[in-house]
PDB file of N, CA and C in Angstrom:
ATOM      1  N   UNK A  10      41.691  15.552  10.546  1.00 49.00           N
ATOM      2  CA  UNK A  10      40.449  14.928  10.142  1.00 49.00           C
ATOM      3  C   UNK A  10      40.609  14.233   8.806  1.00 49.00           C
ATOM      4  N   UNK A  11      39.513  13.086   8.345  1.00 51.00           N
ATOM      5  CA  UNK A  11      39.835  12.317   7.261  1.00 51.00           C
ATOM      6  C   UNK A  11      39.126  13.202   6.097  1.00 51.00           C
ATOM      7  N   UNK A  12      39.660  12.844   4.970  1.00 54.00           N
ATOM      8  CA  UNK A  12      38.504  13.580   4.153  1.00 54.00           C
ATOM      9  C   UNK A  12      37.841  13.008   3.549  1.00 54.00           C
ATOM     10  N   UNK A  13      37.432  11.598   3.865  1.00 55.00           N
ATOM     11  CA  UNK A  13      36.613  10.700   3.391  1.00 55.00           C
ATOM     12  C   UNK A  13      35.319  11.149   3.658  1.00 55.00           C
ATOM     13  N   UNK A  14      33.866  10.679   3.049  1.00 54.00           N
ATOM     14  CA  UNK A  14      32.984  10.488   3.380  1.00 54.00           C
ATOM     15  C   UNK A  14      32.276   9.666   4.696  1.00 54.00           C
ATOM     16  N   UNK A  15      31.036   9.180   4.418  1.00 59.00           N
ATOM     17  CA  UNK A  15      30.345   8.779   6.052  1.00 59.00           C
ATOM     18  C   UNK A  15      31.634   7.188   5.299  1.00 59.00           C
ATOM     19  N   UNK A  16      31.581   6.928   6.626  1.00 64.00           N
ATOM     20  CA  UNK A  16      32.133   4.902   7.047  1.00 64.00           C
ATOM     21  C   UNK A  16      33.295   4.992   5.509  1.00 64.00           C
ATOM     22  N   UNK A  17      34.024   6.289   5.641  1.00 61.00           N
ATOM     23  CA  UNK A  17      35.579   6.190   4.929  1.00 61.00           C
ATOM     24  C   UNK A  17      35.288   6.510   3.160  1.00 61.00           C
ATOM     25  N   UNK A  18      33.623   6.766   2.793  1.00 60.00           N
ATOM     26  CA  UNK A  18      34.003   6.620   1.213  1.00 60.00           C
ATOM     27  C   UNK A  18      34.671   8.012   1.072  1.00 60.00           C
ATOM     28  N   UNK A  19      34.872   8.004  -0.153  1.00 60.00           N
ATOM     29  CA  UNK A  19      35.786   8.964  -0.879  1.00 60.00           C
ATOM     30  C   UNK A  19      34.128   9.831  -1.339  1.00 60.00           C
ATOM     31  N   UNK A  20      34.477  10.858  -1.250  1.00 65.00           N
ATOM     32  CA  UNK A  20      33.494  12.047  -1.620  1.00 65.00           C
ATOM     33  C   UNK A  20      33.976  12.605  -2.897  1.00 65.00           C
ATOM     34  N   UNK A  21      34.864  12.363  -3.583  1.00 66.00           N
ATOM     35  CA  UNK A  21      35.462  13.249  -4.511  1.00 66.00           C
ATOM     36  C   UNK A  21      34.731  12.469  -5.750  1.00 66.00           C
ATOM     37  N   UNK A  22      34.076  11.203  -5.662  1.00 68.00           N
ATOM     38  CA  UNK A  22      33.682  10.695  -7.030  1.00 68.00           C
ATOM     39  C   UNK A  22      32.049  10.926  -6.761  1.00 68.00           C
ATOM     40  N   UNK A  23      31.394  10.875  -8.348  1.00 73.00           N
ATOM     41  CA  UNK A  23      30.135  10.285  -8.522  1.00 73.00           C
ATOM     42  C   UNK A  23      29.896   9.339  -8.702  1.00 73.00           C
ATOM     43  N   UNK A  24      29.333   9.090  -8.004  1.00 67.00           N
ATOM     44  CA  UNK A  24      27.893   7.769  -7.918  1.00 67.00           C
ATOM     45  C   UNK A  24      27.712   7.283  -9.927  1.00 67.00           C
ATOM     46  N   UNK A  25      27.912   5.796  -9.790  1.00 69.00           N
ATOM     47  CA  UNK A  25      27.777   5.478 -11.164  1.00 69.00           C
ATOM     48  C   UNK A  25      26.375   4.361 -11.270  1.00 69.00           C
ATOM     49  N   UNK A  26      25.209   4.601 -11.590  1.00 60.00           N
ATOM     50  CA  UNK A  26      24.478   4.089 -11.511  1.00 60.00           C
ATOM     51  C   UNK A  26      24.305   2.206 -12.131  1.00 60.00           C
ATOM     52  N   UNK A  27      23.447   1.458 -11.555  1.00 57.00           N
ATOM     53  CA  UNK A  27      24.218   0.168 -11.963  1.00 57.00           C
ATOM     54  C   UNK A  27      23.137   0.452 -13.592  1.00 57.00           C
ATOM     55  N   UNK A  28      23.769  -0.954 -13.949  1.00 63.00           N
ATOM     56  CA  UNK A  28      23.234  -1.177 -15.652  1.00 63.00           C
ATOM     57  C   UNK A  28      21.642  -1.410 -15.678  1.00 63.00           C
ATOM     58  N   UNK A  29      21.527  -2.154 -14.853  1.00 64.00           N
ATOM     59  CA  UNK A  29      19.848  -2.538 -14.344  1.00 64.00           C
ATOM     60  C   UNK A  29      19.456  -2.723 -13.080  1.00 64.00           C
ATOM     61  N   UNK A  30      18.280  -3.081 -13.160  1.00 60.00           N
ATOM     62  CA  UNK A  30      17.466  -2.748 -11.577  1.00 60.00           C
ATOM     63  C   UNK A  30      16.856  -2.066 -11.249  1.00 60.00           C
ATOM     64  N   UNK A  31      17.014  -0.624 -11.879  1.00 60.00           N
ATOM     65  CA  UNK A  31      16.500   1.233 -11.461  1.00 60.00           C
ATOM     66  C   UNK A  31      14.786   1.011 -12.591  1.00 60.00           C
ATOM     67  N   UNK A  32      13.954   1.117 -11.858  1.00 67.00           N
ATOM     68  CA  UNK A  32      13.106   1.169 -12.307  1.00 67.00           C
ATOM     69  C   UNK A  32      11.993   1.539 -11.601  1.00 67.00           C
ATOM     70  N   UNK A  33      10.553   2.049 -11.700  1.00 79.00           N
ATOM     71  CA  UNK A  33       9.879   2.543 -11.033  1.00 79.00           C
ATOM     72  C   UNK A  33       9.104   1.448 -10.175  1.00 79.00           C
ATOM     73  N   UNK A  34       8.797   1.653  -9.108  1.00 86.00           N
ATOM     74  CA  UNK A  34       7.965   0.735  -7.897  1.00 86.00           C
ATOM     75  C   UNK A  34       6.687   1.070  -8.353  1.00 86.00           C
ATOM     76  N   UNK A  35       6.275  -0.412  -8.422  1.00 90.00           N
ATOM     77  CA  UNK A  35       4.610  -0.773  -8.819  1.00 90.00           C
ATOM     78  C   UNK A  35       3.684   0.114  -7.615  1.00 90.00           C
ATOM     79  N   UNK A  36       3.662   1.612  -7.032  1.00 90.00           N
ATOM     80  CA  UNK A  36       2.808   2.422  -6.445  1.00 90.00           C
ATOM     81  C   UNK A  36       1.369   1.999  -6.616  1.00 90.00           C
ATOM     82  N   UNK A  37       1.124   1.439  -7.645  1.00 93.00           N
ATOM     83  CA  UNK A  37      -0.270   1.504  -7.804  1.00 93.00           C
ATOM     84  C   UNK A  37      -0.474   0.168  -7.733  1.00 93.00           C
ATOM     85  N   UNK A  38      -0.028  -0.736  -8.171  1.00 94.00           N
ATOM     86  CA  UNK A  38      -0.234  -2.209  -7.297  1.00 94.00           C
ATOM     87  C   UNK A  38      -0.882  -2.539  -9.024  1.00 94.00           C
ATOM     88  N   UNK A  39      -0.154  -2.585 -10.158  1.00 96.00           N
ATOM     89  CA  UNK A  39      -0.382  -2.953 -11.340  1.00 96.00           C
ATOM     90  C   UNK A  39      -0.647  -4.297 -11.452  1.00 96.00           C
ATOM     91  N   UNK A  40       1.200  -4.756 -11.095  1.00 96.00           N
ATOM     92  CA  UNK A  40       1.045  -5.878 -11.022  1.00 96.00           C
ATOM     93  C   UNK A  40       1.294  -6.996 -10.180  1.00 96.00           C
ATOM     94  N   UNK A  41       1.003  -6.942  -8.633  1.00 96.00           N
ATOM     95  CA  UNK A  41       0.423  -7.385  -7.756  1.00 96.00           C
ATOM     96  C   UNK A  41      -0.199  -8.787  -7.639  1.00 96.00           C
ATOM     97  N   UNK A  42      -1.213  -9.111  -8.478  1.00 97.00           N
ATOM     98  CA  UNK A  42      -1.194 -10.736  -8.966  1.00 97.00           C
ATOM     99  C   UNK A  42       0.191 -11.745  -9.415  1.00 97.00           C
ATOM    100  N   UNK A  43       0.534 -11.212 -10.829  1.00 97.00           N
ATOM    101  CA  UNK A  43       1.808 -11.964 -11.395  1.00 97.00           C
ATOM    102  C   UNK A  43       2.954 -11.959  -9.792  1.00 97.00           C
ATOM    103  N   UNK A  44       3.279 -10.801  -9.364  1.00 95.00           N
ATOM    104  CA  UNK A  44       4.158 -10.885  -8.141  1.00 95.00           C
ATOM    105  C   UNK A  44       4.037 -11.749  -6.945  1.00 95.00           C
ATOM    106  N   UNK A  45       2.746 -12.057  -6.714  1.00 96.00           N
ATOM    107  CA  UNK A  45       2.359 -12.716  -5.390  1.00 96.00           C
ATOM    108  C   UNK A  45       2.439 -14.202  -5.980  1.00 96.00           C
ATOM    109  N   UNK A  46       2.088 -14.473  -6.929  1.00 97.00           N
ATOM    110  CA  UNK A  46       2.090 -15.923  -7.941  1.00 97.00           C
ATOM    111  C   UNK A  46       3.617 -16.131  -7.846  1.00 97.00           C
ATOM    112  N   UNK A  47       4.596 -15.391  -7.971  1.00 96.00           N
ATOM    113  CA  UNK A  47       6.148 -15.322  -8.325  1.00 96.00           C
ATOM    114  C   UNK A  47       6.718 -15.913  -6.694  1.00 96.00           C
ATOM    115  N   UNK A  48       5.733 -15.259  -5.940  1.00 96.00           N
ATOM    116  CA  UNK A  48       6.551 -14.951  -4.468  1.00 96.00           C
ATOM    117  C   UNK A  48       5.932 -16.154  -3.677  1.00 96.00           C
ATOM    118  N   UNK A  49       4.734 -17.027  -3.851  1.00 97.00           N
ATOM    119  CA  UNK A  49       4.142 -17.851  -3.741  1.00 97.00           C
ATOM    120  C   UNK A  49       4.799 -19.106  -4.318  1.00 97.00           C
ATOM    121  N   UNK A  50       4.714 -19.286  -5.170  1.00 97.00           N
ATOM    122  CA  UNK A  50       5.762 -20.357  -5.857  1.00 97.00           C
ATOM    123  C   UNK A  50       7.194 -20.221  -5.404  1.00 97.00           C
ATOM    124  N   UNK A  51       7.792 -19.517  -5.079  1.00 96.00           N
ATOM    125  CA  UNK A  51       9.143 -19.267  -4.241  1.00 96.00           C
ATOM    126  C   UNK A  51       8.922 -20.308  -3.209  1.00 96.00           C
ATOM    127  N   UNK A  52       8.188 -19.517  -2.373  1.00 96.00           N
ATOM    128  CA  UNK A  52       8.114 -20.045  -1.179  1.00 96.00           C
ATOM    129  C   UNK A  52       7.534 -21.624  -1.093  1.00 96.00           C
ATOM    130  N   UNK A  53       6.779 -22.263  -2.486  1.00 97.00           N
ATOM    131  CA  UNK A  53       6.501 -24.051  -2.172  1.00 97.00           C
ATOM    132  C   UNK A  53       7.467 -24.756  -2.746  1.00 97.00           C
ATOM    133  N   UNK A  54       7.903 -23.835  -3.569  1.00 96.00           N
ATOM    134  CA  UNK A  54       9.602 -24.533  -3.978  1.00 96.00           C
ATOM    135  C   UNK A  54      10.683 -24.825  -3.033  1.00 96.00           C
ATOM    136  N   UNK A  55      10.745 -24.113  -1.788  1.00 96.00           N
ATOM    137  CA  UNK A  55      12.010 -23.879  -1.328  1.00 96.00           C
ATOM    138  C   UNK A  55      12.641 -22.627  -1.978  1.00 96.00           C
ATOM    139  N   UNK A  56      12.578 -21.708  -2.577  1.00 94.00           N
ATOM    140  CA  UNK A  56      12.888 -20.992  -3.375  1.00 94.00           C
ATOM    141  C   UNK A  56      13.680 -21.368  -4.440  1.00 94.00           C
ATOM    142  N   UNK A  57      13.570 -21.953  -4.642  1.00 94.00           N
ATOM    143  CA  UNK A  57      14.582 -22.655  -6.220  1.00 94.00           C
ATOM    144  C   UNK A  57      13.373 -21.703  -7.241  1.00 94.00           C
ATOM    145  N   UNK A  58      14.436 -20.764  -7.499  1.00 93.00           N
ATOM    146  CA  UNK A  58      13.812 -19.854  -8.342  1.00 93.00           C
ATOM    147  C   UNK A  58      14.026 -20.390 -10.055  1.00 93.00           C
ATOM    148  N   UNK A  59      14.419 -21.755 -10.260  1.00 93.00           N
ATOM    149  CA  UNK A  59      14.272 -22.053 -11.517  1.00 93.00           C
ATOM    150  C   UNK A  59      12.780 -22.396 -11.571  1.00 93.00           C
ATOM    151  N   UNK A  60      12.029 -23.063 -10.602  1.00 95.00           N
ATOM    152  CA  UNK A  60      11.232 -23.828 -10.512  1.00 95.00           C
ATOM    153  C   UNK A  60       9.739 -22.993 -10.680  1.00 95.00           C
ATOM    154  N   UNK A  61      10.127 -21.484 -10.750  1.00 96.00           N
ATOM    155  CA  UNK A  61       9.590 -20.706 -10.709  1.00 96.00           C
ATOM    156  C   UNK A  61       9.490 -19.321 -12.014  1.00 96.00           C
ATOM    157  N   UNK A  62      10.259 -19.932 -13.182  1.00 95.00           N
ATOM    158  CA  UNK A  62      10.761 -19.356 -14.542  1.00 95.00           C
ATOM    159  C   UNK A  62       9.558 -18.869 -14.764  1.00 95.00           C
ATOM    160  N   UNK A  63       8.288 -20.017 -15.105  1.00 96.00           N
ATOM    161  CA  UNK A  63       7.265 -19.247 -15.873  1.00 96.00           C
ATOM    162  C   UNK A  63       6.610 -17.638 -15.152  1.00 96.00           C
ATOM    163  N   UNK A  64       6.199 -17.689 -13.983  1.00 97.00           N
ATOM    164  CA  UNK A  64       6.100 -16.750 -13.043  1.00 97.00           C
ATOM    165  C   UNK A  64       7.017 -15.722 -13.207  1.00 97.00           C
ATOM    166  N   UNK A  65       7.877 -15.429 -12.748  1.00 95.00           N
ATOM    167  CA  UNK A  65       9.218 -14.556 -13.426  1.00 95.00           C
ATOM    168  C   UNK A  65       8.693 -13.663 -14.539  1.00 95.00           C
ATOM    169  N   UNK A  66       8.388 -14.712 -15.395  1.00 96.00           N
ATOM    170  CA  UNK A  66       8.552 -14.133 -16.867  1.00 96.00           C
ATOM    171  C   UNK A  66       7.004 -13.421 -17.055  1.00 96.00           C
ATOM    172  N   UNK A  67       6.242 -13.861 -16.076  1.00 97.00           N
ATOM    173  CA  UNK A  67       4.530 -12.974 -16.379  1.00 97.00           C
ATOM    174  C   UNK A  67       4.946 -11.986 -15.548  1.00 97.00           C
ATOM    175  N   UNK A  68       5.577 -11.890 -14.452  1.00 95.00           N
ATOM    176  CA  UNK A  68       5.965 -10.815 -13.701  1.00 95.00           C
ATOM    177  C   UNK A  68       6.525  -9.624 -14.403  1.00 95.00           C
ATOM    178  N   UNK A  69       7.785 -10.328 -15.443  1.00 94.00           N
ATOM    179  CA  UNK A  69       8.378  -8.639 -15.724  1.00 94.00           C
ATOM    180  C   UNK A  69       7.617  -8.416 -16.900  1.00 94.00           C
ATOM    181  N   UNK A  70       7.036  -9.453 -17.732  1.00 96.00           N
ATOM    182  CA  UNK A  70       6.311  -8.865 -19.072  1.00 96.00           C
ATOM    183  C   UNK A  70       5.044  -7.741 -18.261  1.00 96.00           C
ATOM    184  N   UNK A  71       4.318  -8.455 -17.437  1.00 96.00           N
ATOM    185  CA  UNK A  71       3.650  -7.238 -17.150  1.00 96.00           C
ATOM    186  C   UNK A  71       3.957  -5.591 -16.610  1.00 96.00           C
ATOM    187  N   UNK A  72       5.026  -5.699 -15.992  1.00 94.00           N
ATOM    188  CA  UNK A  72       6.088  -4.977 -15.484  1.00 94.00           C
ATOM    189  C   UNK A  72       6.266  -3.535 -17.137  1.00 94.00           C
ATOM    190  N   UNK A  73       6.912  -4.846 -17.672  1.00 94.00           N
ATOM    191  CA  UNK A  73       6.764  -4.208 -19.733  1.00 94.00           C
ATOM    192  C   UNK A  73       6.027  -3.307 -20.194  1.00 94.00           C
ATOM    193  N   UNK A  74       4.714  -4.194 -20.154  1.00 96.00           N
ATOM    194  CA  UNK A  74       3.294  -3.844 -20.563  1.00 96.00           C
ATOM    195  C   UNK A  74       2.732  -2.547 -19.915  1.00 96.00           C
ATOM    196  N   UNK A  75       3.101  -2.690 -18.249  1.00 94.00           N
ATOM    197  CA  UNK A  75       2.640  -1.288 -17.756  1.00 94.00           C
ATOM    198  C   UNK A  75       3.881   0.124 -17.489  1.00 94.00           C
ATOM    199  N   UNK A  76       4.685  -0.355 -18.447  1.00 92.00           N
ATOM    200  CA  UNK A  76       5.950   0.954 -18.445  1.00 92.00           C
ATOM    201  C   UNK A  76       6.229   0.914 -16.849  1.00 92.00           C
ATOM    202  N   UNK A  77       6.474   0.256 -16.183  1.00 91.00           N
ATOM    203  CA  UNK A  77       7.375  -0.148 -14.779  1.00 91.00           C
ATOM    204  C   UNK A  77       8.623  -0.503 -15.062  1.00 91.00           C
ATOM    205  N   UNK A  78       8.658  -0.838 -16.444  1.00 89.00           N
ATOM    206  CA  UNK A  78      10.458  -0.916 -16.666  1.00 89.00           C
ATOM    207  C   UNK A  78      10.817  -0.794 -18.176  1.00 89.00           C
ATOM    208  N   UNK A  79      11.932  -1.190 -18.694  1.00 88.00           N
ATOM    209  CA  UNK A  79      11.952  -0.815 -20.142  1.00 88.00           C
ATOM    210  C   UNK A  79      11.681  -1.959 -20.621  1.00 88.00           C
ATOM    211  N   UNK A  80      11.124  -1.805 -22.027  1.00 91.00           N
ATOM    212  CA  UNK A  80      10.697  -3.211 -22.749  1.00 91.00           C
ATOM    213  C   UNK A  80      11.731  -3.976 -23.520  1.00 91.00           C
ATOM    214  N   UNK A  81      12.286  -5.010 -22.874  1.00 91.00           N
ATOM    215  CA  UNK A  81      13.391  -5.848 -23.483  1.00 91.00           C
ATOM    216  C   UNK A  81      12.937  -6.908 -24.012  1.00 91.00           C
ATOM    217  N   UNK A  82      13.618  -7.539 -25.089  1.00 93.00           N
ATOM    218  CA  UNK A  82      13.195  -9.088 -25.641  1.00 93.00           C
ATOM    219  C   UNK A  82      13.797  -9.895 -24.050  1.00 93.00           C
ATOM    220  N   UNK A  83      12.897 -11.115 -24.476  1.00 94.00           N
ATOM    221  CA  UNK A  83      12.944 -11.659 -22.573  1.00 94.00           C
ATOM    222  C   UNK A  83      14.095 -12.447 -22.775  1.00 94.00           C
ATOM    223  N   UNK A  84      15.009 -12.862 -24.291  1.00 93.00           N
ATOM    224  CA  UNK A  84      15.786 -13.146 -24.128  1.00 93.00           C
ATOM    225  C   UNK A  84      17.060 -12.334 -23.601  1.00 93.00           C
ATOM    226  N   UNK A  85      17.014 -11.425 -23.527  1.00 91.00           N
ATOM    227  CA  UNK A  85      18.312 -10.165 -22.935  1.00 91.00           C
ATOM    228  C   UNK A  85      18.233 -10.687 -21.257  1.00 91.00           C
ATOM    229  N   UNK A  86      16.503 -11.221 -20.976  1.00 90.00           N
ATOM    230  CA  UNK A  86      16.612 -11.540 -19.771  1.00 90.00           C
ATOM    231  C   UNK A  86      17.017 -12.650 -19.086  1.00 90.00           C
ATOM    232  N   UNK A  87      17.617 -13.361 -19.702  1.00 91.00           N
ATOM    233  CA  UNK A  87      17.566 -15.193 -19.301  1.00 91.00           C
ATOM    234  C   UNK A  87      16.495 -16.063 -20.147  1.00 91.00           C
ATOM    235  N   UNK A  88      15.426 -15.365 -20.805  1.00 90.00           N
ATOM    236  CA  UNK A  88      14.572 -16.570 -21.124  1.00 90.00           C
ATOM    237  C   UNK A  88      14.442 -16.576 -22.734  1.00 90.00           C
ATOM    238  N   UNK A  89      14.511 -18.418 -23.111  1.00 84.00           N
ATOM    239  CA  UNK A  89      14.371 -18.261 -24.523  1.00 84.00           C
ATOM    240  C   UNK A  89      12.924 -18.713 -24.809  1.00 84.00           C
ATOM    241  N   UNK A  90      12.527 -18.641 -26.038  1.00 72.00           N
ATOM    242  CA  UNK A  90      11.318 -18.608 -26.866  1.00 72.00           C
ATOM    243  C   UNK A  90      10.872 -20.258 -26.467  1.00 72.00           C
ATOM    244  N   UNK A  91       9.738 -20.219 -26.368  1.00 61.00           N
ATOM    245  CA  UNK A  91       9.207 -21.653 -26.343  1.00 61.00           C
ATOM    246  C   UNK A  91       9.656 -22.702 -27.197  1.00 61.00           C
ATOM    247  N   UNK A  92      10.139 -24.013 -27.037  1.00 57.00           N
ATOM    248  CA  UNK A  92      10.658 -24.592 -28.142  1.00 57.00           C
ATOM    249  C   UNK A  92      11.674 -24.659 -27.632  1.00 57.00           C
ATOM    250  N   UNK A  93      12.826 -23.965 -28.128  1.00 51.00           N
ATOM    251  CA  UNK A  93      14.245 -23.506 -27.784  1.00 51.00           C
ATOM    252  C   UNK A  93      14.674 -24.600 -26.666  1.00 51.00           C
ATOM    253  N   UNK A  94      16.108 -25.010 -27.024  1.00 47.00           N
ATOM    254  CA  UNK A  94      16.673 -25.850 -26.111  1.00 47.00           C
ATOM    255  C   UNK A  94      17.571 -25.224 -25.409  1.00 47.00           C
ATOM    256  N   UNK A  95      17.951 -25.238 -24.091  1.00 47.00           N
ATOM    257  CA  UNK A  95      19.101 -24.482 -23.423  1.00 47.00           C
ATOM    258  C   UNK A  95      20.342 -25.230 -23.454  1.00 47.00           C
ATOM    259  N   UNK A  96      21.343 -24.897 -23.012  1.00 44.00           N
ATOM    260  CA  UNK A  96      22.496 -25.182 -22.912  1.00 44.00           C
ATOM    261  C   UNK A  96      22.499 -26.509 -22.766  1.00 44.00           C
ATOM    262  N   UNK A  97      22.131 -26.833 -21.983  1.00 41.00           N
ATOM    263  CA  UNK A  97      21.734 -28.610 -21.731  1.00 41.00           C
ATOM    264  C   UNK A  97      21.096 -29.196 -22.632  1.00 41.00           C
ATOM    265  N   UNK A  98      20.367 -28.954 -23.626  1.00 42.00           N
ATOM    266  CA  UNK A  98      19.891 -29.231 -24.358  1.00 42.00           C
ATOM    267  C   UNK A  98      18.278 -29.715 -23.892  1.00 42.00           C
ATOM    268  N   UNK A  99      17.667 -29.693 -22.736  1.00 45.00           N
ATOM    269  CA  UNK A  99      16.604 -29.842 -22.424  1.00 45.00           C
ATOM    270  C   UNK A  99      15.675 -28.378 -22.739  1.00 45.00           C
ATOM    271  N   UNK A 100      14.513 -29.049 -22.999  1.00 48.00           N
ATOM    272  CA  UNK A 100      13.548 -27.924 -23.888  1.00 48.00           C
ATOM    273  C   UNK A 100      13.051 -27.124 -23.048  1.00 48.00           C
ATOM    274  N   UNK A 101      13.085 -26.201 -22.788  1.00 45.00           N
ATOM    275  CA  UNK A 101      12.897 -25.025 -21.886  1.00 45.00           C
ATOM    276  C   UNK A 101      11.182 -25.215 -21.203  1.00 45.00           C
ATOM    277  N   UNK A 102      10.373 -25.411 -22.098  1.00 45.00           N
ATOM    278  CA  UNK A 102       8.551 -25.698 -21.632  1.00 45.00           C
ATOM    279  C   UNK A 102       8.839 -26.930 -20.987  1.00 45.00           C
ATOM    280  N   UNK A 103       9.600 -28.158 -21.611  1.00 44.00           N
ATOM    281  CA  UNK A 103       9.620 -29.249 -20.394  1.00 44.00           C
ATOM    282  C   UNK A 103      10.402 -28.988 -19.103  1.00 44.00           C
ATOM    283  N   UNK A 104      11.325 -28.320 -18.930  1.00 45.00           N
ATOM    284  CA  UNK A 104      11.748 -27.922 -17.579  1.00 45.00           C
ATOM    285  C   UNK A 104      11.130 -27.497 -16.828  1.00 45.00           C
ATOM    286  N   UNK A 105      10.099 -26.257 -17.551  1.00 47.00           N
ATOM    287  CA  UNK A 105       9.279 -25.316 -16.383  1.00 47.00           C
ATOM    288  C   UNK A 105       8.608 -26.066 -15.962  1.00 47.00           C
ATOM    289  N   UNK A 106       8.094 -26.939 -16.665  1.00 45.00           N
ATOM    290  CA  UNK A 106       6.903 -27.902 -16.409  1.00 45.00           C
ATOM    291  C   UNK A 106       7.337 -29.271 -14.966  1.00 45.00           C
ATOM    292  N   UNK A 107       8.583 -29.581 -15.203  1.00 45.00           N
ATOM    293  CA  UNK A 107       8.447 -30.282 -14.439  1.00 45.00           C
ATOM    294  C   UNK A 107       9.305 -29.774 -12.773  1.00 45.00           C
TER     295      UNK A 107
END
């Protein structure tokens, strides 16, 4: 017999949890608006989830706000401060915008 686990894993290690992602499920339907706005705009975009930044960003701040996840500056997340030019040098409020 093998002494692998189910479909060959190795049983002899622990499970290393990833860096992010693990966070508690909105049970209570907190924030439910910002999400459907996020998931709505997905879907008239085509999902071009750039097209959809500002949304995103009301999504996890509220996420923040109601301890559903840990509170990070939103730059740790991809997003810079209003103003701010990205890599391209185009201004981050005129992108979302258009």
């Amino acid at each position: 017999m093998s002494a692998g686990g189910a479909f060959g894993g190795n049983r002899g290690l622990s499970p290393v949890p990833p860096e992010k992602g693990v966070f508690p499920l909105d049970h209570m339907h907190l924030c439910d608006l910002e999400k459907k706005e996020y998931l709505s705009c997905l879907k008239t975009s085509g999902h071009q989830s750039e097209k959809c930044r500002l949304f995103s960003k009301k999504y996890l701040e509220c996420r923040m706000e109601k301890n559903l996840m840990a509170k990070q500056d939103m730059s740790e997340l991809g997003f810079v401060k209003e103003g701010n030019s990205d890599a391209s040098g185009e201004k981050v409020s005129e992108r979302i915008a258009n």
